[in-house]
Amino acid sequence: MMEREFAKWILDIAKYVVTALLLSNIFGNLSDDGIYALGATVVFMCLGLGLYILRRQDKKDKQREKNRNKNKNRR
């Protein structure tokens, strides 16, 4: 349960970075490509980590449900 919330939090960070880059591009005059490269790197790392944790948690949940049903049928 806690892993799922942590993964959602990491995905939110990725969304906030994208939003910050878009807004700074609209309202500011960012001409440094390094900022965009750093932002893209942070976004892809957060996105990848968040999705990895969610997928791993889903597998654990499916295995737990399978074991629960298996034990339920034994009774």
PDB file of C-alpha atoms in Angstrom:
ATOM      1  CA  MET A   1       0.000   0.000   0.000  1.00  0.00           C
ATOM      2  CA  MET A   2       2.754   2.437   0.920  1.00  0.00           C
ATOM      3  CA  GLU A   3       4.702   1.627  -2.249  1.00  0.00           C
ATOM      4  CA  ARG A   4       1.714   2.548  -4.399  1.00  0.00           C
ATOM      5  CA  GLU A   5       1.404   5.968  -2.731  1.00  0.00           C
ATOM      6  CA  PHE A   6       5.140   6.563  -3.120  1.00  0.00           C
ATOM      7  CA  ALA A   7       4.918   5.691  -6.825  1.00  0.00           C
ATOM      8  CA  LYS A   8       2.015   8.113  -7.285  1.00  0.00           C
ATOM      9  CA  TRP A   9       4.030  10.802  -5.532  1.00  0.00           C
ATOM     10  CA  ILE A  10       6.978  10.230  -7.883  1.00  0.00           C
ATOM     11  CA  LEU A  11       4.663  10.455 -10.896  1.00  0.00           C
ATOM     12  CA  ASP A  12       3.324  13.737  -9.521  1.00  0.00           C
ATOM     13  CA  ILE A  13       6.885  15.087  -9.370  1.00  0.00           C
ATOM     14  CA  ALA A  14       7.305  14.258 -13.055  1.00  0.00           C
ATOM     15  CA  LYS A  15       4.103  16.163 -13.856  1.00  0.00           C
ATOM     16  CA  TYR A  16       5.219  19.169 -11.803  1.00  0.00           C
ATOM     17  CA  VAL A  17       8.582  19.325 -13.591  1.00  0.00           C
ATOM     18  CA  VAL A  18       6.869  19.232 -16.992  1.00  0.00           C
ATOM     19  CA  THR A  19       4.475  21.961 -15.876  1.00  0.00           C
ATOM     20  CA  ALA A  20       7.340  24.099 -14.560  1.00  0.00           C
ATOM     21  CA  LEU A  21       9.260  23.755 -17.817  1.00  0.00           C
ATOM     22  CA  LEU A  22       6.226  24.645 -19.916  1.00  0.00           C
ATOM     23  CA  LEU A  23       5.313  27.658 -17.788  1.00  0.00           C
ATOM     24  CA  SER A  24       8.865  28.922 -17.665  1.00  0.00           C
ATOM     25  CA  ASN A  25       9.034  28.641 -21.444  1.00  0.00           C
ATOM     26  CA  ILE A  26       5.806  30.622 -21.843  1.00  0.00           C
ATOM     27  CA  PHE A  27       6.489  33.349 -19.280  1.00  0.00           C
ATOM     28  CA  GLY A  28      10.264  33.424 -19.304  1.00  0.00           C
ATOM     29  CA  ASN A  29      12.969  33.570 -21.855  1.00  0.00           C
ATOM     30  CA  LEU A  30      14.875  30.339 -21.326  1.00  0.00           C
ATOM     31  CA  SER A  31      17.379  29.854 -24.054  1.00  0.00           C
ATOM     32  CA  ASP A  32      19.603  27.389 -22.232  1.00  0.00           C
ATOM     33  CA  ASP A  33      19.105  23.900 -23.641  1.00  0.00           C
ATOM     34  CA  GLY A  34      20.722  22.412 -20.536  1.00  0.00           C
ATOM     35  CA  ILE A  35      17.648  23.278 -18.474  1.00  0.00           C
ATOM     36  CA  TYR A  36      15.440  21.344 -20.863  1.00  0.00           C
ATOM     37  CA  ALA A  37      17.830  18.401 -20.922  1.00  0.00           C
ATOM     38  CA  LEU A  38      17.948  18.310 -17.127  1.00  0.00           C
ATOM     39  CA  GLY A  39      14.161  18.609 -16.919  1.00  0.00           C
ATOM     40  CA  ALA A  40      13.646  15.824 -19.457  1.00  0.00           C
ATOM     41  CA  THR A  41      16.094  13.602 -17.580  1.00  0.00           C
ATOM     42  CA  VAL A  42      14.308  14.179 -14.276  1.00  0.00           C
ATOM     43  CA  VAL A  43      10.913  13.556 -15.880  1.00  0.00           C
ATOM     44  CA  PHE A  44      11.946  10.288 -17.526  1.00  0.00           C
ATOM     45  CA  MET A  45      13.688   9.040 -14.391  1.00  0.00           C
ATOM     46  CA  CYS A  46      10.664   9.817 -12.194  1.00  0.00           C
ATOM     47  CA  LEU A  47       8.259   8.402 -14.748  1.00  0.00           C
ATOM     48  CA  GLY A  48      10.260   5.197 -15.135  1.00  0.00           C
ATOM     49  CA  LEU A  49      10.720   4.696 -11.402  1.00  0.00           C
ATOM     50  CA  GLY A  50       7.071   5.418 -10.618  1.00  0.00           C
ATOM     51  CA  LEU A  51       5.774   3.042 -13.274  1.00  0.00           C
ATOM     52  CA  TYR A  52       8.249   0.350 -12.211  1.00  0.00           C
ATOM     53  CA  ILE A  53       7.086   0.540  -8.598  1.00  0.00           C
ATOM     54  CA  LEU A  54       3.415   0.484  -9.620  1.00  0.00           C
ATOM     55  CA  ARG A  55       3.922  -2.548 -11.854  1.00  0.00           C
ATOM     56  CA  ARG A  56       5.846  -4.383  -9.127  1.00  0.00           C
ATOM     57  CA  GLN A  57       3.111  -3.592  -6.603  1.00  0.00           C
ATOM     58  CA  ASP A  58       0.424  -4.850  -9.010  1.00  0.00           C
ATOM     59  CA  LYS A  59       2.289  -8.150  -9.390  1.00  0.00           C
ATOM     60  CA  LYS A  60       2.513  -8.471  -5.605  1.00  0.00           C
ATOM     61  CA  ASP A  61      -1.204  -7.743  -5.269  1.00  0.00           C
ATOM     62  CA  LYS A  62      -2.106 -10.351  -7.895  1.00  0.00           C
ATOM     63  CA  GLN A  63       0.094 -12.955  -6.203  1.00  0.00           C
ATOM     64  CA  ARG A  64      -1.413 -12.117  -2.811  1.00  0.00           C
ATOM     65  CA  GLU A  65      -4.937 -12.446  -4.253  1.00  0.00           C
ATOM     66  CA  LYS A  66      -4.027 -15.752  -5.882  1.00  0.00           C
ATOM     67  CA  ASN A  67      -2.691 -17.095  -2.588  1.00  0.00           C
ATOM     68  CA  ARG A  68      -5.762 -15.830  -0.753  1.00  0.00           C
ATOM     69  CA  ASN A  69      -8.088 -17.624  -3.178  1.00  0.00           C
ATOM     70  CA  LYS A  70      -5.946 -20.764  -2.980  1.00  0.00           C
ATOM     71  CA  ASN A  71      -6.180 -20.759   0.825  1.00  0.00           C
ATOM     72  CA  LYS A  72      -9.900 -20.009   0.645  1.00  0.00           C
ATOM     73  CA  ASN A  73     -10.512 -23.100  -1.492  1.00  0.00           C
ATOM     74  CA  ARG A  74      -8.703 -25.320   1.006  1.00  0.00           C
ATOM     75  CA  ARG A  75     -11.286 -24.638   3.722  1.00  0.00           C
TER      76      ARG A  75
END
